[in-house]
Amino acid sequence: NQVLIEPNSAVVNGVFDRKITLADAVDMICTSQSFVSYTFGNFLKVRADKSQSVRRALFNETNIIKDSLKITYQFEDKHYDSVQVSFYSEEDKWSERFETYPANGVVPETYELFGVTSPTTALRIAEEIYKRRRYRNKSVSFQTDIQGYIPQYLDRVGVAHQVLNHSLGGEIMDRGDYDGTTWTSNPNGDYLMLQCDYDLIAHVPRICQRILCHEKVDCNLPLCCDLATLEVLPREYNEFDHIIFRSPHGEVSDILGFGVVEYNIIRVTGMPSWVGVYDAQDNTMFSMGTLSEIVEDYLVIGIRPDADDNIALECVLYDERAYP
């Protein structure tokens, strides 16, 4: 098998003195250098585990298969209060040395670093191990469609779901201009007509739920429903003022502020040009919520085909505090 390693500045200085598989050898090196190894088809690949500023994909109620979302919490082991790593110091004539993080730890969990010869590098690795065990304490798994192949291993993705956080998801019905009475389609307009998942629509001063109205549910007119056909949802939905978009091609926008205009019409400034409706494709999907709860970020750590042409994803919580 061919080993593909991304360019990096890591230095490994060690010798394997026992029989070991290629995969185990690469994994030992990665553990000592803030990298992660994974299989990709017939290839063994290596990727740096580092901070990411861009979400590679967005998953919510529109593309997460119903009842497939599962949440797992990893509770911190209170027995250990620190991490201690051992390495062979080049400065001290290859004698074994130890670094501990935090320095005042009394009961450390121990690791042996392969190929590390610098105390500075050893301390940094100890800090990374400690922080990742502490802050990556939540994982999710779910099934989706072919969109599950958009993110790669260890990519940062956004997950917005009512089970995880207080948010709503749906699709863009149209983009255009609105003067209070007349809707005009315009691919560059600042107004959006929304269709939320679970038949949820935006509100006049609140978010409402459409009662079954088979004659009008697909009419796409902003004033098609009389207030008598609407039922008020819990008051906390009134606080929604931010939105995030995902295009049919997988692009994810920044989180943007919005203002409610009419029942299912909102005004958003600074939208990407690709937000809108696409012929013969999925429309732009969105998630809305408060700024602090609209989306949770995760790292993809598992991608596998599942039954009925579905893709199963496994993800662990992404937290900037996990990076020194």
mmCIF file of N, CA and C in Angstrom, residues 130-243:
data_model
loop_
_atom_site.group_PDB
_atom_site.id
_atom_site.type_symbol
_atom_site.label_atom_id
_atom_site.label_comp_id
_atom_site.label_asym_id
_atom_site.label_seq_id
_atom_site.Cartn_x
_atom_site.Cartn_y
_atom_site.Cartn_z
ATOM 1 N N TYR A 130 -4.029 16.345 26.600
ATOM 2 C CA TYR A 130 -4.837 16.715 27.770
ATOM 3 C C TYR A 130 -6.077 17.503 27.348
ATOM 4 N N LYS A 131 -5.890 18.492 26.487
ATOM 5 C CA LYS A 131 -7.014 19.350 26.111
ATOM 6 C C LYS A 131 -8.020 18.623 25.229
ATOM 7 N N ARG A 132 -7.566 17.751 24.356
ATOM 8 C CA ARG A 132 -8.502 17.035 23.493
ATOM 9 C C ARG A 132 -9.319 16.014 24.271
ATOM 10 N N ARG A 133 -8.727 15.395 25.259
ATOM 11 C CA ARG A 133 -9.490 14.482 26.107
ATOM 12 C C ARG A 133 -10.517 15.253 26.929
ATOM 13 N N ARG A 134 -10.197 16.488 27.241
ATOM 14 C CA ARG A 134 -11.101 17.279 28.088
ATOM 15 C C ARG A 134 -12.239 17.915 27.290
ATOM 16 N N TYR A 135 -11.941 18.461 26.106
ATOM 17 C CA TYR A 135 -12.940 19.244 25.375
ATOM 18 C C TYR A 135 -13.660 18.465 24.280
ATOM 19 N N ARG A 136 -13.119 17.366 23.832
ATOM 20 C CA ARG A 136 -13.825 16.543 22.844
ATOM 21 C C ARG A 136 -14.611 15.462 23.576
ATOM 22 N N ASN A 137 -15.566 15.912 24.336
ATOM 23 C CA ASN A 137 -16.303 15.010 25.230
ATOM 24 C C ASN A 137 -17.698 14.688 24.731
ATOM 25 N N LYS A 138 -17.972 14.973 23.471
ATOM 26 C CA LYS A 138 -19.305 14.733 22.928
ATOM 27 C C LYS A 138 -19.169 14.285 21.474
ATOM 28 N N SER A 139 -19.932 13.290 21.088
ATOM 29 C CA SER A 139 -19.895 12.825 19.704
ATOM 30 C C SER A 139 -21.316 12.594 19.209
ATOM 31 N N VAL A 140 -21.494 12.689 17.897
ATOM 32 C CA VAL A 140 -22.792 12.426 17.277
ATOM 33 C C VAL A 140 -22.588 11.484 16.101
ATOM 34 N N SER A 141 -23.611 10.728 15.805
ATOM 35 C CA SER A 141 -23.624 9.891 14.603
ATOM 36 C C SER A 141 -25.003 10.021 13.980
ATOM 37 N N PHE A 142 -25.046 9.967 12.660
ATOM 38 C CA PHE A 142 -26.322 10.080 11.952
ATOM 39 C C PHE A 142 -26.158 9.547 10.546
ATOM 40 N N GLN A 143 -27.276 9.372 9.879
ATOM 41 C CA GLN A 143 -27.287 8.922 8.492
ATOM 42 C C GLN A 143 -27.761 10.060 7.598
ATOM 43 N N THR A 144 -27.205 10.125 6.407
ATOM 44 C CA THR A 144 -27.608 11.112 5.427
ATOM 45 C C THR A 144 -27.566 10.454 4.041
ATOM 46 N N ASP A 145 -27.783 11.251 3.004
ATOM 47 C CA ASP A 145 -27.746 10.696 1.656
ATOM 48 C C ASP A 145 -26.344 10.867 1.068
ATOM 49 N N ILE A 146 -26.246 11.012 -0.243
ATOM 50 C CA ILE A 146 -24.948 11.124 -0.907
ATOM 51 C C ILE A 146 -24.145 12.316 -0.414
ATOM 52 N N GLN A 147 -24.820 13.285 0.247
ATOM 53 C CA GLN A 147 -24.115 14.450 0.790
ATOM 54 C C GLN A 147 -23.105 14.063 1.860
ATOM 55 N N GLY A 148 -23.224 12.844 2.376
ATOM 56 C CA GLY A 148 -22.267 12.389 3.373
ATOM 57 C C GLY A 148 -20.858 12.248 2.842
ATOM 58 N N TYR A 149 -20.706 12.228 1.503
ATOM 59 C CA TYR A 149 -19.368 12.139 0.911
ATOM 60 C C TYR A 149 -18.739 13.507 0.680
ATOM 61 N N ILE A 150 -19.440 14.589 0.996
ATOM 62 C CA ILE A 150 -18.866 15.927 0.812
ATOM 63 C C ILE A 150 -17.696 16.172 1.766
ATOM 64 N N PRO A 151 -17.861 15.945 3.074
ATOM 65 C CA PRO A 151 -16.715 16.148 3.970
ATOM 66 C C PRO A 151 -15.732 14.995 3.895
ATOM 67 N N GLN A 152 -14.470 15.298 4.154
ATOM 68 C CA GLN A 152 -13.423 14.283 4.239
ATOM 69 C C GLN A 152 -13.136 14.000 5.710
ATOM 70 N N TYR A 153 -12.335 12.982 5.936
ATOM 71 C CA TYR A 153 -11.970 12.621 7.304
ATOM 72 C C TYR A 153 -11.306 13.806 7.997
ATOM 73 N N LEU A 154 -11.750 14.121 9.203
ATOM 74 C CA LEU A 154 -11.245 15.181 10.064
ATOM 75 C C LEU A 154 -11.641 16.575 9.576
ATOM 76 N N ASP A 155 -12.575 16.684 8.634
ATOM 77 C CA ASP A 155 -13.104 17.985 8.237
ATOM 78 C C ASP A 155 -14.025 18.522 9.326
ATOM 79 N N ARG A 156 -14.065 19.833 9.426
ATOM 80 C CA ARG A 156 -14.996 20.497 10.341
ATOM 81 C C ARG A 156 -16.348 20.653 9.645
ATOM 82 N N VAL A 157 -17.417 20.205 10.297
ATOM 83 C CA VAL A 157 -18.760 20.327 9.748
ATOM 84 C C VAL A 157 -19.679 20.933 10.802
ATOM 85 N N GLY A 158 -20.734 21.584 10.345
ATOM 86 C CA GLY A 158 -21.740 22.121 11.242
ATOM 87 C C GLY A 158 -22.933 21.179 11.312
ATOM 88 N N VAL A 159 -23.456 20.977 12.517
ATOM 89 C CA VAL A 159 -24.654 20.163 12.710
ATOM 90 C C VAL A 159 -25.669 21.008 13.466
ATOM 91 N N ALA A 160 -26.831 21.215 12.859
ATOM 92 C CA ALA A 160 -27.903 22.001 13.473
ATOM 93 C C ALA A 160 -29.146 21.132 13.528
ATOM 94 N N HIS A 161 -29.603 20.835 14.725
ATOM 95 C CA HIS A 161 -30.743 19.938 14.881
ATOM 96 C C HIS A 161 -31.421 20.272 16.201
ATOM 97 N N GLN A 162 -32.750 20.136 16.234
ATOM 98 C CA GLN A 162 -33.476 20.455 17.455
ATOM 99 C C GLN A 162 -33.068 19.573 18.617
ATOM 100 N N VAL A 163 -32.572 18.384 18.343
ATOM 101 C CA VAL A 163 -32.111 17.512 19.420
ATOM 102 C C VAL A 163 -30.815 18.040 20.029
ATOM 103 N N LEU A 164 -29.959 18.642 19.210
ATOM 104 C CA LEU A 164 -28.655 19.120 19.670
ATOM 105 C C LEU A 164 -28.723 20.533 20.219
ATOM 106 N N ASN A 165 -29.401 21.402 19.492
ATOM 107 C CA ASN A 165 -29.463 22.805 19.876
ATOM 108 C C ASN A 165 -30.814 23.358 19.457
ATOM 109 N N HIS A 166 -31.117 24.542 19.936
ATOM 110 C CA HIS A 166 -32.433 25.118 19.704
ATOM 111 C C HIS A 166 -32.426 25.835 18.358
ATOM 112 N N SER A 167 -32.648 25.089 17.260
ATOM 113 C CA SER A 167 -32.598 25.679 15.932
ATOM 114 C C SER A 167 -33.655 25.035 15.043
ATOM 115 N N LEU A 168 -33.892 25.672 13.904
ATOM 116 C CA LEU A 168 -34.828 25.157 12.915
ATOM 117 C C LEU A 168 -34.146 25.098 11.564
ATOM 118 N N GLY A 169 -34.485 24.101 10.767
ATOM 119 C CA GLY A 169 -33.906 23.974 9.441
ATOM 120 C C GLY A 169 -34.975 23.931 8.374
ATOM 121 N N GLY A 170 -34.581 24.220 7.142
ATOM 122 C CA GLY A 170 -35.520 24.178 6.034
ATOM 123 C C GLY A 170 -34.848 24.536 4.731
ATOM 124 N N GLU A 171 -35.653 24.892 3.715
ATOM 125 C CA GLU A 171 -35.148 25.240 2.396
ATOM 126 C C GLU A 171 -35.648 26.616 1.968
ATOM 127 N N ILE A 172 -34.894 27.225 1.052
ATOM 128 C CA ILE A 172 -35.297 28.499 0.469
ATOM 129 C C ILE A 172 -36.332 28.231 -0.623
ATOM 130 N N MET A 173 -37.527 28.826 -0.491
ATOM 131 C CA MET A 173 -38.557 28.688 -1.515
ATOM 132 C C MET A 173 -38.332 29.675 -2.656
ATOM 133 N N ASP A 174 -37.838 30.875 -2.332
ATOM 134 C CA ASP A 174 -37.584 31.875 -3.370
ATOM 135 C C ASP A 174 -36.740 32.998 -2.768
ATOM 136 N N ARG A 175 -36.033 33.699 -3.637
ATOM 137 C CA ARG A 175 -35.268 34.882 -3.257
ATOM 138 C C ARG A 175 -35.745 36.035 -4.121
ATOM 139 N N GLY A 176 -35.923 37.203 -3.510
ATOM 140 C CA GLY A 176 -36.439 38.309 -4.310
ATOM 141 C C GLY A 176 -36.551 39.606 -3.546
ATOM 142 N N ASP A 177 -37.502 40.456 -3.983
ATOM 143 C CA ASP A 177 -37.780 41.754 -3.375
ATOM 144 C C ASP A 177 -39.206 41.757 -2.854
ATOM 145 N N TYR A 178 -39.425 42.497 -1.769
ATOM 146 C CA TYR A 178 -40.753 42.544 -1.162
ATOM 147 C C TYR A 178 -40.999 43.946 -0.623
ATOM 148 N N ASP A 179 -42.149 44.558 -1.040
ATOM 149 C CA ASP A 179 -42.462 45.925 -0.627
ATOM 150 C C ASP A 179 -43.566 45.984 0.417
ATOM 151 N N GLY A 180 -43.912 44.851 1.002
ATOM 152 C CA GLY A 180 -44.962 44.810 2.005
ATOM 153 C C GLY A 180 -46.236 44.184 1.501
ATOM 154 N N THR A 181 -46.449 44.196 0.195
ATOM 155 C CA THR A 181 -47.649 43.586 -0.393
ATOM 156 C C THR A 181 -47.330 42.700 -1.583
ATOM 157 N N THR A 182 -46.300 43.040 -2.344
ATOM 158 C CA THR A 182 -45.992 42.323 -3.584
ATOM 159 C C THR A 182 -44.627 41.651 -3.498
ATOM 160 N N TRP A 183 -44.607 40.393 -3.895
ATOM 161 C CA TRP A 183 -43.354 39.647 -3.941
ATOM 162 C C TRP A 183 -42.877 39.562 -5.384
ATOM 163 N N THR A 184 -41.595 39.891 -5.617
ATOM 164 C CA THR A 184 -40.997 39.817 -6.952
ATOM 165 C C THR A 184 -39.732 38.978 -6.874
ATOM 166 N N SER A 185 -39.671 37.899 -7.654
ATOM 167 C CA SER A 185 -38.471 37.061 -7.649
ATOM 168 C C SER A 185 -37.287 37.832 -8.193
ATOM 169 N N ASN A 186 -36.143 37.721 -7.507
ATOM 170 C CA ASN A 186 -34.923 38.414 -7.896
ATOM 171 C C ASN A 186 -33.752 37.627 -7.320
ATOM 172 N N PRO A 187 -32.898 37.031 -8.162
ATOM 173 C CA PRO A 187 -31.788 36.210 -7.646
ATOM 174 C C PRO A 187 -30.777 36.994 -6.828
ATOM 175 N N ASN A 188 -30.846 38.337 -6.878
ATOM 176 C CA ASN A 188 -29.927 39.172 -6.102
ATOM 177 C C ASN A 188 -30.632 39.942 -4.991
ATOM 178 N N GLY A 189 -31.903 39.619 -4.709
ATOM 179 C CA GLY A 189 -32.668 40.347 -3.696
ATOM 180 C C GLY A 189 -32.174 40.083 -2.287
ATOM 181 N N ASP A 190 -32.645 40.913 -1.367
ATOM 182 C CA ASP A 190 -32.273 40.788 0.040
ATOM 183 C C ASP A 190 -33.324 40.054 0.863
ATOM 184 N N TYR A 191 -34.401 39.589 0.210
ATOM 185 C CA TYR A 191 -35.490 38.932 0.924
ATOM 186 C C TYR A 191 -35.554 37.457 0.544
ATOM 187 N N LEU A 192 -35.930 36.636 1.517
ATOM 188 C CA LEU A 192 -36.049 35.199 1.296
ATOM 189 C C LEU A 192 -37.417 34.717 1.734
ATOM 190 N N MET A 193 -37.988 33.808 0.950
ATOM 191 C CA MET A 193 -39.204 33.108 1.332
ATOM 192 C C MET A 193 -38.804 31.713 1.780
ATOM 193 N N LEU A 194 -39.174 31.354 2.996
ATOM 194 C CA LEU A 194 -38.666 30.135 3.616
ATOM 195 C C LEU A 194 -39.733 29.057 3.720
ATOM 196 N N GLN A 195 -39.285 27.823 3.675
ATOM 197 C CA GLN A 195 -40.111 26.677 4.036
ATOM 198 C C GLN A 195 -39.322 25.873 5.054
ATOM 199 N N CYS A 196 -39.724 25.941 6.319
ATOM 200 C CA CYS A 196 -38.996 25.236 7.369
ATOM 201 C C CYS A 196 -39.402 23.778 7.407
ATOM 202 N N ASP A 197 -38.506 22.966 7.910
ATOM 203 C CA ASP A 197 -38.812 21.564 8.072
ATOM 204 C C ASP A 197 -39.901 21.407 9.124
ATOM 205 N N TYR A 198 -40.596 20.278 9.100
ATOM 206 C CA TYR A 198 -41.736 20.016 9.987
ATOM 207 C C TYR A 198 -42.850 21.047 9.782
ATOM 208 N N ASP A 199 -42.934 21.637 8.554
ATOM 209 C CA ASP A 199 -43.956 22.627 8.232
ATOM 210 C C ASP A 199 -43.887 23.837 9.148
ATOM 211 N N LEU A 200 -42.677 24.218 9.555
ATOM 212 C CA LEU A 200 -42.515 25.417 10.368
ATOM 213 C C LEU A 200 -42.202 26.594 9.466
ATOM 214 N N ILE A 201 -42.820 27.734 9.735
ATOM 215 C CA ILE A 201 -42.554 28.928 8.946
ATOM 216 C C ILE A 201 -42.261 30.086 9.874
ATOM 217 N N ALA A 202 -41.561 31.092 9.355
ATOM 218 C CA ALA A 202 -41.225 32.261 10.161
ATOM 219 C C ALA A 202 -42.488 33.048 10.488
ATOM 220 N N HIS A 203 -42.368 34.072 11.303
ATOM 221 C CA HIS A 203 -43.514 34.676 11.948
ATOM 222 C C HIS A 203 -43.636 36.167 11.679
ATOM 223 N N VAL A 204 -44.822 36.725 12.029
ATOM 224 C CA VAL A 204 -44.963 38.176 11.965
ATOM 225 C C VAL A 204 -44.240 38.765 13.151
ATOM 226 N N PRO A 205 -44.782 38.540 14.438
ATOM 227 C CA PRO A 205 -43.734 38.799 15.402
ATOM 228 C C PRO A 205 -43.239 37.520 16.027
ATOM 229 N N ARG A 206 -43.637 36.359 15.568
ATOM 230 C CA ARG A 206 -43.268 35.094 16.190
ATOM 231 C C ARG A 206 -43.226 33.996 15.133
ATOM 232 N N ILE A 207 -42.755 32.812 15.523
ATOM 233 C CA ILE A 207 -42.737 31.695 14.583
ATOM 234 C C ILE A 207 -44.012 30.884 14.782
ATOM 235 N N CYS A 208 -44.625 30.474 13.694
ATOM 236 C CA CYS A 208 -45.908 29.786 13.756
ATOM 237 C C CYS A 208 -45.822 28.449 13.048
ATOM 238 N N GLN A 209 -46.806 27.609 13.316
ATOM 239 C CA GLN A 209 -46.872 26.300 12.679
ATOM 240 C C GLN A 209 -48.119 26.242 11.800
ATOM 241 N N ARG A 210 -47.912 25.846 10.558
ATOM 242 C CA ARG A 210 -49.027 25.780 9.614
ATOM 243 C C ARG A 210 -49.906 24.546 9.918
ATOM 244 N N ILE A 211 -51.190 24.790 10.138
ATOM 245 C CA ILE A 211 -52.138 23.690 10.248
ATOM 246 C C ILE A 211 -52.384 23.136 8.837
ATOM 247 N N LEU A 212 -52.727 21.878 8.708
ATOM 248 C CA LEU A 212 -52.897 21.265 7.399
ATOM 249 C C LEU A 212 -53.823 22.088 6.511
ATOM 250 N N CYS A 213 -53.325 22.479 5.369
ATOM 251 C CA CYS A 213 -54.075 23.316 4.436
ATOM 252 C C CYS A 213 -53.687 22.848 3.037
ATOM 253 N N HIS A 214 -54.251 21.728 2.593
ATOM 254 C CA HIS A 214 -53.772 21.075 1.380
ATOM 255 C C HIS A 214 -53.947 21.942 0.139
ATOM 256 N N GLU A 215 -54.944 22.829 0.145
ATOM 257 C CA GLU A 215 -55.169 23.653 -1.032
ATOM 258 C C GLU A 215 -54.114 24.741 -1.172
ATOM 259 N N LYS A 216 -53.531 25.175 -0.058
ATOM 260 C CA LYS A 216 -52.676 26.352 -0.099
ATOM 261 C C LYS A 216 -51.226 26.077 0.305
ATOM 262 N N VAL A 217 -50.931 24.881 0.754
ATOM 263 C CA VAL A 217 -49.624 24.639 1.327
ATOM 264 C C VAL A 217 -48.501 24.814 0.313
ATOM 265 N N ASP A 218 -48.783 24.616 -0.993
ATOM 266 C CA ASP A 218 -47.745 24.737 -2.011
ATOM 267 C C ASP A 218 -47.913 25.960 -2.901
ATOM 268 N N CYS A 219 -48.700 26.942 -2.455
ATOM 269 C CA CYS A 219 -48.986 28.081 -3.334
ATOM 270 C C CYS A 219 -47.830 29.068 -3.398
ATOM 271 N N ASN A 220 -46.909 29.030 -2.380
ATOM 272 C CA ASN A 220 -45.702 29.871 -2.388
ATOM 273 C C ASN A 220 -46.001 31.367 -2.326
ATOM 274 N N LEU A 221 -47.188 31.740 -1.909
ATOM 275 C CA LEU A 221 -47.505 33.158 -1.754
ATOM 276 C C LEU A 221 -47.315 33.553 -0.297
ATOM 277 N N PRO A 222 -46.716 34.729 -0.038
ATOM 278 C CA PRO A 222 -46.402 35.088 1.340
ATOM 279 C C PRO A 222 -47.622 35.287 2.216
ATOM 280 N N LEU A 223 -48.770 35.655 1.634
ATOM 281 C CA LEU A 223 -49.944 35.944 2.446
ATOM 282 C C LEU A 223 -51.048 34.923 2.218
ATOM 283 N N CYS A 224 -50.668 33.679 1.848
ATOM 284 C CA CYS A 224 -51.675 32.692 1.483
ATOM 285 C C CYS A 224 -52.437 32.167 2.685
ATOM 286 N N CYS A 225 -51.861 32.259 3.879
ATOM 287 C CA CYS A 225 -52.501 31.682 5.053
ATOM 288 C C CYS A 225 -53.087 32.770 5.932
ATOM 289 N N ASP A 226 -54.316 32.571 6.363
ATOM 290 C CA ASP A 226 -54.926 33.483 7.316
ATOM 291 C C ASP A 226 -54.380 33.185 8.709
ATOM 292 N N LEU A 227 -54.318 34.190 9.562
ATOM 293 C CA LEU A 227 -53.784 33.983 10.907
ATOM 294 C C LEU A 227 -54.566 32.914 11.660
ATOM 295 N N ALA A 228 -55.831 32.705 11.286
ATOM 296 C CA ALA A 228 -56.633 31.703 11.979
ATOM 297 C C ALA A 228 -56.113 30.298 11.746
ATOM 298 N N THR A 229 -55.332 30.097 10.680
ATOM 299 C CA THR A 229 -54.800 28.761 10.389
ATOM 300 C C THR A 229 -53.434 28.539 11.014
ATOM 301 N N LEU A 230 -52.971 29.468 11.831
ATOM 302 C CA LEU A 230 -51.637 29.367 12.418
ATOM 303 C C LEU A 230 -51.716 29.141 13.920
ATOM 304 N N GLU A 231 -50.787 28.332 14.404
ATOM 305 C CA GLU A 231 -50.733 28.025 15.823
ATOM 306 C C GLU A 231 -49.374 28.474 16.365
ATOM 307 N N VAL A 232 -49.380 29.185 17.468
ATOM 308 C CA VAL A 232 -48.142 29.746 18.008
ATOM 309 C C VAL A 232 -47.282 28.646 18.616
ATOM 310 N N LEU A 233 -45.983 28.653 18.275
ATOM 311 C CA LEU A 233 -45.018 27.728 18.876
ATOM 312 C C LEU A 233 -44.452 28.345 20.157
ATOM 313 N N PRO A 234 -43.670 27.620 20.914
ATOM 314 C CA PRO A 234 -43.104 28.166 22.151
ATOM 315 C C PRO A 234 -42.434 29.524 21.955
ATOM 316 N N ARG A 235 -42.532 30.357 22.964
ATOM 317 C CA ARG A 235 -42.099 31.743 22.870
ATOM 318 C C ARG A 235 -40.612 31.876 22.564
ATOM 319 N N GLU A 236 -39.784 30.899 22.984
ATOM 320 C CA GLU A 236 -38.342 31.041 22.796
ATOM 321 C C GLU A 236 -37.943 31.121 21.332
ATOM 322 N N TYR A 237 -38.787 30.652 20.405
ATOM 323 C CA TYR A 237 -38.464 30.768 18.992
ATOM 324 C C TYR A 237 -38.441 32.228 18.543
ATOM 325 N N ASN A 238 -39.077 33.092 19.310
ATOM 326 C CA ASN A 238 -39.082 34.508 18.955
ATOM 327 C C ASN A 238 -37.684 35.113 18.969
ATOM 328 N N GLU A 239 -36.755 34.461 19.646
ATOM 329 C CA GLU A 239 -35.408 35.007 19.794
ATOM 330 C C GLU A 239 -34.535 34.736 18.577
ATOM 331 N N PHE A 240 -35.009 33.950 17.621
ATOM 332 C CA PHE A 240 -34.193 33.620 16.455
ATOM 333 C C PHE A 240 -33.873 34.869 15.655
ATOM 334 N N ASP A 241 -32.573 35.081 15.411
ATOM 335 C CA ASP A 241 -32.171 36.266 14.655
ATOM 336 C C ASP A 241 -30.925 36.024 13.801
ATOM 337 N N HIS A 242 -30.494 34.750 13.680
ATOM 338 C CA HIS A 242 -29.318 34.435 12.861
ATOM 339 C C HIS A 242 -29.626 33.215 11.988
ATOM 340 N N ILE A 243 -28.934 33.159 10.842
ATOM 341 C CA ILE A 243 -29.202 32.115 9.861
ATOM 342 C C ILE A 243 -27.904 31.720 9.171
#
